[in-house]
XYZ file of C-alpha atoms in Angstrom:
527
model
C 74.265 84.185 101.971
C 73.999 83.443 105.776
C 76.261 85.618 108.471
C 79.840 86.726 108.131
C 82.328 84.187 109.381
C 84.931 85.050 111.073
C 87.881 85.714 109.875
C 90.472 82.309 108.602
C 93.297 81.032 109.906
C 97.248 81.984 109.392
C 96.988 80.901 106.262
C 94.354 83.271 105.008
C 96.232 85.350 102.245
C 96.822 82.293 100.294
C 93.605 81.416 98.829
C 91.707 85.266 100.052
C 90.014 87.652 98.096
C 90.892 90.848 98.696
C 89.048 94.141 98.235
C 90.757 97.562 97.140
C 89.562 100.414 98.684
C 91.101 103.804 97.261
C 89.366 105.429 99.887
C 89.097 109.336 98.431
C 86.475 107.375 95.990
C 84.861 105.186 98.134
C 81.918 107.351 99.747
C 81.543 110.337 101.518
C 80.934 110.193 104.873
C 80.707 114.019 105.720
C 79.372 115.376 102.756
C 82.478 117.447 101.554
C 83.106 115.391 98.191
C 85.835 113.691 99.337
C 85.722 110.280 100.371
C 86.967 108.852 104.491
C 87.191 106.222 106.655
C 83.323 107.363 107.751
C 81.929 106.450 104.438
C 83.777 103.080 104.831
C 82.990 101.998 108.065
C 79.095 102.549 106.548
C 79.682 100.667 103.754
C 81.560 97.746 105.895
C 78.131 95.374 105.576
C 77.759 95.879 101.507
C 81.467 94.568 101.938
C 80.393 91.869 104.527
C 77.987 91.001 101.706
C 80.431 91.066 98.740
C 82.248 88.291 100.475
C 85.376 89.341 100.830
C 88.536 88.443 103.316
C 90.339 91.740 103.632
C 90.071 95.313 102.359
C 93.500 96.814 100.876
C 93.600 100.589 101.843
C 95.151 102.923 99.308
C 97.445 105.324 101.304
C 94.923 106.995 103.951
C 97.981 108.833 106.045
C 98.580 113.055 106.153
C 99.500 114.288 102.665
C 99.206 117.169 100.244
C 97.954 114.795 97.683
C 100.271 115.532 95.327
C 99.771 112.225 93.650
C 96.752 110.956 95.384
C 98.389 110.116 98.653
C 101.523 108.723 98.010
C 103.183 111.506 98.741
C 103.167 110.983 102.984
C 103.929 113.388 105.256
C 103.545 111.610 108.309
C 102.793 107.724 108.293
C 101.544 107.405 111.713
C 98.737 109.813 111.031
C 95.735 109.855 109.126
C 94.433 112.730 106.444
C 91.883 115.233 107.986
C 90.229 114.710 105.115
C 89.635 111.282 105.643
C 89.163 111.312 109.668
C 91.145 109.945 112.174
C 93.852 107.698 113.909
C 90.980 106.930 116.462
C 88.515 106.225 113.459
C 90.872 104.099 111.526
C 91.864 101.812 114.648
C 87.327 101.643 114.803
C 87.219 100.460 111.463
C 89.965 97.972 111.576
C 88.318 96.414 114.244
C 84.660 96.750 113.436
C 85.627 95.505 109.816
C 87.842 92.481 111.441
C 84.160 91.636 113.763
C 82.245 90.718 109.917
C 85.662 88.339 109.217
C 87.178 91.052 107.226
C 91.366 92.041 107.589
C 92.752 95.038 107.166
C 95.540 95.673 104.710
C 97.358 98.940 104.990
C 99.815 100.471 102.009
C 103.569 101.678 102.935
C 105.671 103.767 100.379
C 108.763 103.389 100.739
C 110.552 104.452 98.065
C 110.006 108.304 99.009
C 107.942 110.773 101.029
C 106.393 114.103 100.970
C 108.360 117.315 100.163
C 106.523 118.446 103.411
C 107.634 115.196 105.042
C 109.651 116.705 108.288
C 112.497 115.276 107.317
C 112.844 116.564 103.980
C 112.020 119.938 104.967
C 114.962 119.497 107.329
C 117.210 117.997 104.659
C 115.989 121.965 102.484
C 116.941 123.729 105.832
C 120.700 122.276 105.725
C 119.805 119.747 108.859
C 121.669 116.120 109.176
C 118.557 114.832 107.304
C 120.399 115.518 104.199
C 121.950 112.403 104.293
C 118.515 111.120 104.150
C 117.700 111.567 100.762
C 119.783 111.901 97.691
C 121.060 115.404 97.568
C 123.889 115.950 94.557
C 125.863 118.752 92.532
C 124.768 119.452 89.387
C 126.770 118.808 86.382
C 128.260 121.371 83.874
C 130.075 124.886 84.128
C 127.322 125.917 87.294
C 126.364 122.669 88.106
C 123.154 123.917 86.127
C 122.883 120.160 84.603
C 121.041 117.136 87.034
C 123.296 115.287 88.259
C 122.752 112.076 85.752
C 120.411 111.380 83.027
C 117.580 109.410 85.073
C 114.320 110.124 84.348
C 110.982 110.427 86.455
C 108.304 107.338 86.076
C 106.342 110.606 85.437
C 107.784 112.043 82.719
C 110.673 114.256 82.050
C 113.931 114.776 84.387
C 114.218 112.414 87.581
C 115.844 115.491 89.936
C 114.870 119.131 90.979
C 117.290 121.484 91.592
C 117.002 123.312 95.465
C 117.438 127.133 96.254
C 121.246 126.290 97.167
C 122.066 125.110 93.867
C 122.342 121.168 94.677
C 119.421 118.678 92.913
C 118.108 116.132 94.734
C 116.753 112.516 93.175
C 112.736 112.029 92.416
C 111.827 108.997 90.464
C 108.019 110.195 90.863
C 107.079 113.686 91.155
C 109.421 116.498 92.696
C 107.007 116.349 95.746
C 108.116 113.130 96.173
C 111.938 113.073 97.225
C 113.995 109.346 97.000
C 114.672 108.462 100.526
C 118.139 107.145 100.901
C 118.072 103.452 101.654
C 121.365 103.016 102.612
C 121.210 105.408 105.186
C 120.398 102.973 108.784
C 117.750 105.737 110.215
C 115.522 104.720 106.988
C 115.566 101.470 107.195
C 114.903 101.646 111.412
C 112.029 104.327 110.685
C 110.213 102.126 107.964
C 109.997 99.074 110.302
C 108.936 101.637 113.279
C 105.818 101.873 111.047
C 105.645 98.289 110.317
C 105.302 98.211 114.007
C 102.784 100.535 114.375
C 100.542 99.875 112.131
C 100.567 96.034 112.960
C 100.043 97.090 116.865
C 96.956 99.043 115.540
C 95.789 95.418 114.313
C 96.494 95.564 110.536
C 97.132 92.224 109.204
C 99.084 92.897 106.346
C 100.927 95.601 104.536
C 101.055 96.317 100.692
C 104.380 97.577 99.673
C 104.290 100.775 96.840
C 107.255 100.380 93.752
C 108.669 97.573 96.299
C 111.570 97.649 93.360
C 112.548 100.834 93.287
C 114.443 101.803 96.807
C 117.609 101.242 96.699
C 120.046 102.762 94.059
C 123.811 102.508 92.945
C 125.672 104.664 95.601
C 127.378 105.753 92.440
C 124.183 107.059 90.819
C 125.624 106.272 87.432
C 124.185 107.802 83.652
C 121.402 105.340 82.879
C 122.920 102.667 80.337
C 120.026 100.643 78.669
C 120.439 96.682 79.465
C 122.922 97.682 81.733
C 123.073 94.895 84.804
C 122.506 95.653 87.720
C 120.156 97.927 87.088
C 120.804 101.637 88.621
C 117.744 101.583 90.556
C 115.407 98.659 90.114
C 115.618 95.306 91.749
C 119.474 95.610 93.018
C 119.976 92.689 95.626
C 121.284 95.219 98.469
C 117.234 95.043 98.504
C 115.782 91.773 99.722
C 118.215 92.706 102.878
C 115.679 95.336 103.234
C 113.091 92.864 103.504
C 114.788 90.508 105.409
C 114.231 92.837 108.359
C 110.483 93.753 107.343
C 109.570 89.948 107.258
C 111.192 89.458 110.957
C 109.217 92.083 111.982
C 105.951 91.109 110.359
C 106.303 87.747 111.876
C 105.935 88.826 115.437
C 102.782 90.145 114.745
C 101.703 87.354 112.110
C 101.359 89.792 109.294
C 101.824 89.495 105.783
C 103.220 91.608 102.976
C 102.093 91.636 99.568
C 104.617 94.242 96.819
C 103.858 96.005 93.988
C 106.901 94.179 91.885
C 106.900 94.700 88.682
C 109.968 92.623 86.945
C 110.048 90.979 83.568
C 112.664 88.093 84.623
C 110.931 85.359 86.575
C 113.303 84.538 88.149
C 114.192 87.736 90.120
C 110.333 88.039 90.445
C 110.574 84.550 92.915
C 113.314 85.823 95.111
C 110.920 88.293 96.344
C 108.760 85.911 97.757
C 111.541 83.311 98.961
C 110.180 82.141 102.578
C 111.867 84.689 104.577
C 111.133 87.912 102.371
C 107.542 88.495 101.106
C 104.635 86.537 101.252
C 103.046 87.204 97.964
C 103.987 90.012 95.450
C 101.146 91.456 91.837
C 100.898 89.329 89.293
C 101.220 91.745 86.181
C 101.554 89.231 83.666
C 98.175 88.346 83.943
C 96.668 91.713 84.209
C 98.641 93.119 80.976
C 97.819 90.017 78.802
C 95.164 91.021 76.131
C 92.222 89.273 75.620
C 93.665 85.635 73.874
C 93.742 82.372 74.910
C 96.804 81.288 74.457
C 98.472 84.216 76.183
C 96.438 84.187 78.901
C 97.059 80.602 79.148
C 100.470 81.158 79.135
C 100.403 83.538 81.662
C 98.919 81.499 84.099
C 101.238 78.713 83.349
C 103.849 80.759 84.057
C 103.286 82.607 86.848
C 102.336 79.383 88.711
C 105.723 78.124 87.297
C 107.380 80.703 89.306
C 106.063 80.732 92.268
C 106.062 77.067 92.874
C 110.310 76.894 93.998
C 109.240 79.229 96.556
C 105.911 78.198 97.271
C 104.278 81.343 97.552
C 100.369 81.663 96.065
C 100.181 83.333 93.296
C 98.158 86.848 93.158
C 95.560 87.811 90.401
C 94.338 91.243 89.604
C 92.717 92.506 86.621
C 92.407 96.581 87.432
C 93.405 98.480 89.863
C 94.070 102.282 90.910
C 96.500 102.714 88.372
C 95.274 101.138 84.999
C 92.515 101.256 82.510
C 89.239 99.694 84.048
C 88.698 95.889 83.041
C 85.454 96.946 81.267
C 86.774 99.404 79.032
C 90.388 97.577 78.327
C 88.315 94.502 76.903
C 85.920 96.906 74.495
C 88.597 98.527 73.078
C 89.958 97.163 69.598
C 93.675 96.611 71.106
C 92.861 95.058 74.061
C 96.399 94.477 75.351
C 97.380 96.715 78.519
C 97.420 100.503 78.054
C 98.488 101.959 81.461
C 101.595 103.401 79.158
C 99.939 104.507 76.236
C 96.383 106.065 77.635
C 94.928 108.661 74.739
C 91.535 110.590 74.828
C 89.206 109.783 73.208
C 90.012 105.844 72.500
C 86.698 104.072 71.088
C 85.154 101.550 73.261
C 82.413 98.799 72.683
C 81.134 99.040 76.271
C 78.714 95.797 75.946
C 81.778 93.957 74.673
C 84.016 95.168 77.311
C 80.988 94.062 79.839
C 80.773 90.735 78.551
C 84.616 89.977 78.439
C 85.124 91.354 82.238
C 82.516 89.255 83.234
C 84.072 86.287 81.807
C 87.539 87.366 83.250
C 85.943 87.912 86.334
C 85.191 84.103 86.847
C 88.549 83.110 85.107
C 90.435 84.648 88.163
C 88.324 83.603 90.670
C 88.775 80.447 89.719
C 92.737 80.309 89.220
C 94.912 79.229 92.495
C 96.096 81.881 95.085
C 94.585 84.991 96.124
C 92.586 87.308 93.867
C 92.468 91.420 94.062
C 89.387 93.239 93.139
C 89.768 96.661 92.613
C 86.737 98.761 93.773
C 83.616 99.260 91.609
C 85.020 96.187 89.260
C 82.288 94.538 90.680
C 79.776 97.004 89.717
C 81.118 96.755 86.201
C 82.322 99.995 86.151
C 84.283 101.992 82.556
C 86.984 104.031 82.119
C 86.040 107.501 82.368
C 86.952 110.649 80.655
C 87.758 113.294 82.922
C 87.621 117.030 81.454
C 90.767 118.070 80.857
C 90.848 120.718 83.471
C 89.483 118.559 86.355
C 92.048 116.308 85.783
C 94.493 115.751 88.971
C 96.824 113.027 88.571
C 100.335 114.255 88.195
C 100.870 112.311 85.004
C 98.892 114.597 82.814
C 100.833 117.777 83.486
C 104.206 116.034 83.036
C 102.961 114.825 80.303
C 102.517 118.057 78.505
C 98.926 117.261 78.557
C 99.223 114.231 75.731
C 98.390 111.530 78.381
C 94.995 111.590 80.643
C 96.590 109.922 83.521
C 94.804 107.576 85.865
C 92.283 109.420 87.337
C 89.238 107.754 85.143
C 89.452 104.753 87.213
C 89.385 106.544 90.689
C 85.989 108.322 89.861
C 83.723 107.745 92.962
C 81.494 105.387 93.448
C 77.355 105.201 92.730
C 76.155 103.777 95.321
C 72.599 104.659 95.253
C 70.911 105.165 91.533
C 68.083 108.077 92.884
C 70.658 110.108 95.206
C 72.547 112.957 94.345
C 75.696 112.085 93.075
C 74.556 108.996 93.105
C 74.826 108.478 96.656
C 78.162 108.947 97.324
C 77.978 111.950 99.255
C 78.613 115.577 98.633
C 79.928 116.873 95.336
C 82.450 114.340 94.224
C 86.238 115.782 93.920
C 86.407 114.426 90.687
C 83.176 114.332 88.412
C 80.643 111.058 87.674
C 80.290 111.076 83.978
C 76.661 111.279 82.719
C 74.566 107.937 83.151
C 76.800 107.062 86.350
C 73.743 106.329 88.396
C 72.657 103.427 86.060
C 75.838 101.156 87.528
C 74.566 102.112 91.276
C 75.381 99.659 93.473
C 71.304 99.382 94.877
C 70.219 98.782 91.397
C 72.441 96.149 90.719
C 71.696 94.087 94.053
C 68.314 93.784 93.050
C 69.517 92.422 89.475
C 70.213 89.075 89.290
C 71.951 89.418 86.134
C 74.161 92.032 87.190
C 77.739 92.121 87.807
C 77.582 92.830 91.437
C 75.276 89.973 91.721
C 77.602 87.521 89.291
C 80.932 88.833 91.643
C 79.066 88.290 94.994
C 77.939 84.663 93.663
C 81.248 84.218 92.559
C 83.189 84.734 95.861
C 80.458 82.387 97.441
C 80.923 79.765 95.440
C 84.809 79.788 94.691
C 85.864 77.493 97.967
C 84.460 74.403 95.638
C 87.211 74.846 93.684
C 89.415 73.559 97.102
C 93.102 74.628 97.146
C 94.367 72.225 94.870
C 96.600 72.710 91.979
C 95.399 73.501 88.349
C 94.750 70.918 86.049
C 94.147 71.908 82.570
C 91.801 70.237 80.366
C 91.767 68.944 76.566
C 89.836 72.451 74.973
C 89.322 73.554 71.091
C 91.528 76.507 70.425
C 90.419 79.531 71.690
C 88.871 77.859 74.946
C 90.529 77.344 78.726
C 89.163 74.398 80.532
C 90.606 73.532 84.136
C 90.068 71.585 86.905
C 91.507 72.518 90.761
C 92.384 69.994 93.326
C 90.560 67.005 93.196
C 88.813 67.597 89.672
C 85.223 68.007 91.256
C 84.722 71.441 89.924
C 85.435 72.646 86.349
C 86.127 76.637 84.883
C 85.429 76.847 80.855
C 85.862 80.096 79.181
C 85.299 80.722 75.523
C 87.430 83.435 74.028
C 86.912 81.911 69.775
C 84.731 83.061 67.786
C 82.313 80.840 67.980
C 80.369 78.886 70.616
C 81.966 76.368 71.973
C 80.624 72.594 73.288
C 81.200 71.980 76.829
C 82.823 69.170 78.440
C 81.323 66.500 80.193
C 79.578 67.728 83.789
C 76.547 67.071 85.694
C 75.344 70.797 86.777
C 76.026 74.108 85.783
C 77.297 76.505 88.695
C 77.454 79.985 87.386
C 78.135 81.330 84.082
C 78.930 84.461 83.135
C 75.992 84.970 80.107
C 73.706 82.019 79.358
C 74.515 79.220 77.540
C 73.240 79.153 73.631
C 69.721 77.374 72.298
C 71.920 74.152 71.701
C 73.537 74.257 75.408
C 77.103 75.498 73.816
C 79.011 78.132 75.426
C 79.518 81.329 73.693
C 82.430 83.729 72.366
C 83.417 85.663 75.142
C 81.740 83.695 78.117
C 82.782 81.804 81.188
C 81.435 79.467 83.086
C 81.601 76.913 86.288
C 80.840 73.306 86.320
C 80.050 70.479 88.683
C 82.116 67.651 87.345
């Protein structure tokens, strides 16, 4: 694969792939279960390897990990359990030597309930005004203030020892900060500042949709517009001011936006606001052709007024792994309705991920792998009383929550805990060790070996637009930029012929006796 290059120019994050590290599952560094920025910086030349442009860091600052850091109690400072300020300035620049960025994540929306300002807001300090404190409703004020509730799961406000409620639209150790308040918005681009002074090159940007509310804070009124709380245009204000602060330092912003009008979607990324913002469409669509097809279409549609690159994602530390969302029999998106117990045709879901993986590494814009994708990694069940995530107990127990998809890593197949350090703080289900990241990089058939090929061959493509091709139904056939390289995937039933092409690149599963492509298979051509 040669040596790392360094690292591209301004315009990096438009064609990049980008590498999710929810660092807690990562590997161990110390030994204590728990995975840090030591385990990280160790692993920097497997990542060096992979390919990638930057590494997106899942919320790495002090919290009581109420909901797996993002709940922050102080964003200039970094978890003892995952090391230090002076560790994570190391790896940002020891990562950034192998050509690799750093991208850190800001919440916004809220804090911790340990946060010093909330704790001063409890106390009866002027931080009050900082968050949204209310009466209750009825005789004693014994009823939350409205009827909004949490993305959680049952009411959206907590009632304090004085008898006043205060607004959560996560869990009650996550207090709304007040965004019309001027200290917020002042403090939040502080820690733009010092984050890009520490030599971050982007930001990610948690619930980027949710922060600022009707002053009124109004009963919640279905297809009501504006919307109480989500996407109000007080908002792209807000990141008016981050994007003139990100542009002394040359940064970039990328927001978790998740909006079913298009159109609203695009002003996010208008040239003076974000840079790029998830793609959910793509992610959510199950596994058809012509939905997928028309989720491409139209999320390139809506970027191109604002010319933003579009971003494509098919897991991350909130969903249902790629590998076990394709095996199950309703393969449409189930971060809403997760059950236990749902069946799941692992080789199926292997051999559709695989397939999806080349499909989005072949699409336009910049592409997000979420870690141990490319290890081809399932869901997995977590015992009921191991589970963590803050979903499950609000829940009343019905839904597992997201914590089977932030299982830690196997990194080497013979090792304890298959190499990822001491005791893992959530268990590896049995047979983990088999998807170890050593065993695979011997495999040429593997998926680590198909994802790092992948990333080293996906520049061919150029940064052209998409062309689509004439395809039987069931197939996607495209060309990018000057039409020299082709991407074919087969999702029909049956095998499909291929279009004309002088070399095969990479597929995704070999091609059939008669040189067709088969159901559920991908693969890269040399026009």
């Amino acid at each position: 694969m040669g040596q790392p290059t360094p690292a591209r120019n301004d315009d990096w994050w438009r064609s990049a792939v980008i590498y999710q590290v929810y660092v807690r599952s990562f590997a161990d560094g110390d030994g204590d279960g728990t995975g840090d920025l030591a385990g990280v910086r160790a692993r920097l030349p497997y990542l060096a390897a992979l390919g990638v442009d930057a590494l997106w860091f899942n919320p790495w600052y002090l919290s009581p990990m109420k909901d797996g850091g993002y709940d922050v109690a102080d964003y200039r400072a970094i978890d003892p359990a995952f090391g230090t300020l002076a560790e994570a300035e190391k790896l940002i620049a020891e990562a950034r030597e192998l050509g690799i960025r750093t991208i850190a994540d800001i919440v916004p929306n809220h804090v911790s309930d340990q946060h010093p300002w909330f704790r001063a807001a409890l106390a009866g300090g002027p931080e009050r005004e900082l968050f949204h404190f209310r009466p209750g409703r009825g005789e004693s004020g014994e009823l939350p203030p409205n009827d909004w509730q949490s993305e959680f799961g049952g009411p959206a406000w907590t009632r304090t020892a004085d008898g006043d409620w205060y607004l959560h639209l996560f869990a009650p150790e996550q207090p709304d900060l007040d965004w019309a308040h001027p200290a917020v918005r002042q403090e939040h681009e502080d820690i733009l500042r010092f984050w890009f002074e520490r030599g971050v090159a982007g930001v990610r940007i948690d619930s980027a949709a949710l922060l600022v509310k009707d002053p009124r804070l109004p009963d919640f009124v279905a297809g009501r517009d504006p919307h109480p709380y989500v996407d109000r245009d007080e908002l792209h204000d807000v990141y008016r001011g981050w994007r003139a602060v990100a542009d002394q330092y040359g940064g970039v912003f990328v927001g978790e936006v998740w909006l079913p009008d298009t159109e609203r979607f695009a002003r996010y990324l208008r040239p003076d606001e974000l840079h790029t913002a998830f793609n959910f469409s793509f992610m959510t669509c199950p596994w058809d052709a012509a939905r997928l097809r028309a989720s491409i279409e139209d999320t390139l549609a809506e970027h191109a007024p604002v010319g933003a690159p579009a971003t494509w994602v098919l897991c991350n530390h909130d969903v249902t792994r790629t590998v076990t969302r394709y095996g199950r029999a309703d393969t449409g998106f189930d971060f809403a309705a997760k059950i236990f117990g749902t069946p799941t045709d692992l080789a199926l879901g292997t051999r559709r991920a695989r397939a999806a993986a080349l499909l989005s590494l072949a699409l336009p814009g910049a592409v997000y792998v979420y870690q141990g994708e490319e290890l081809g990694l399932p869901e997995a069940e977590i015992p009921r009383d191991r589970i963590e995530d803050p979903m499950h107990a609000r829940s009343g127990g019905t839904d597992p929550g997201r914590d089977g998809c932030r299982v830690p890593l196997p990194w080497t197949a013979d090792a304890p805990h298959a190499g990822f350090g001491g005791e893992p703080w959530l268990p590896q289900p049995a047979g983990w060790a088999s998807y170890a990241a050593d065993r695979q990089a011997g495999d040429p058939g593997s998926m680590l070996a198909l994802y790092r090929e992948a990333i080293r061959l996906r520049p061919a493509f150029g940064v052209g637009p998409l062309t689509w091709l004439p395809a039987p139904d069931g197939v996607l056939a495209f060309t990018r930029g000057d039409g020299g390289h082709l991407c074919v995937v087969n999702l029909a039933d049956e095998p499909a012929a291929l279009p004309a092409h002088t070399s095969r690149l990479l597929g995704s599963a070999p091609l059939d006796p008669d040189g067709r492509l088969p159901k559920d298979t991908a693969v890269w051509l040399r026009a």
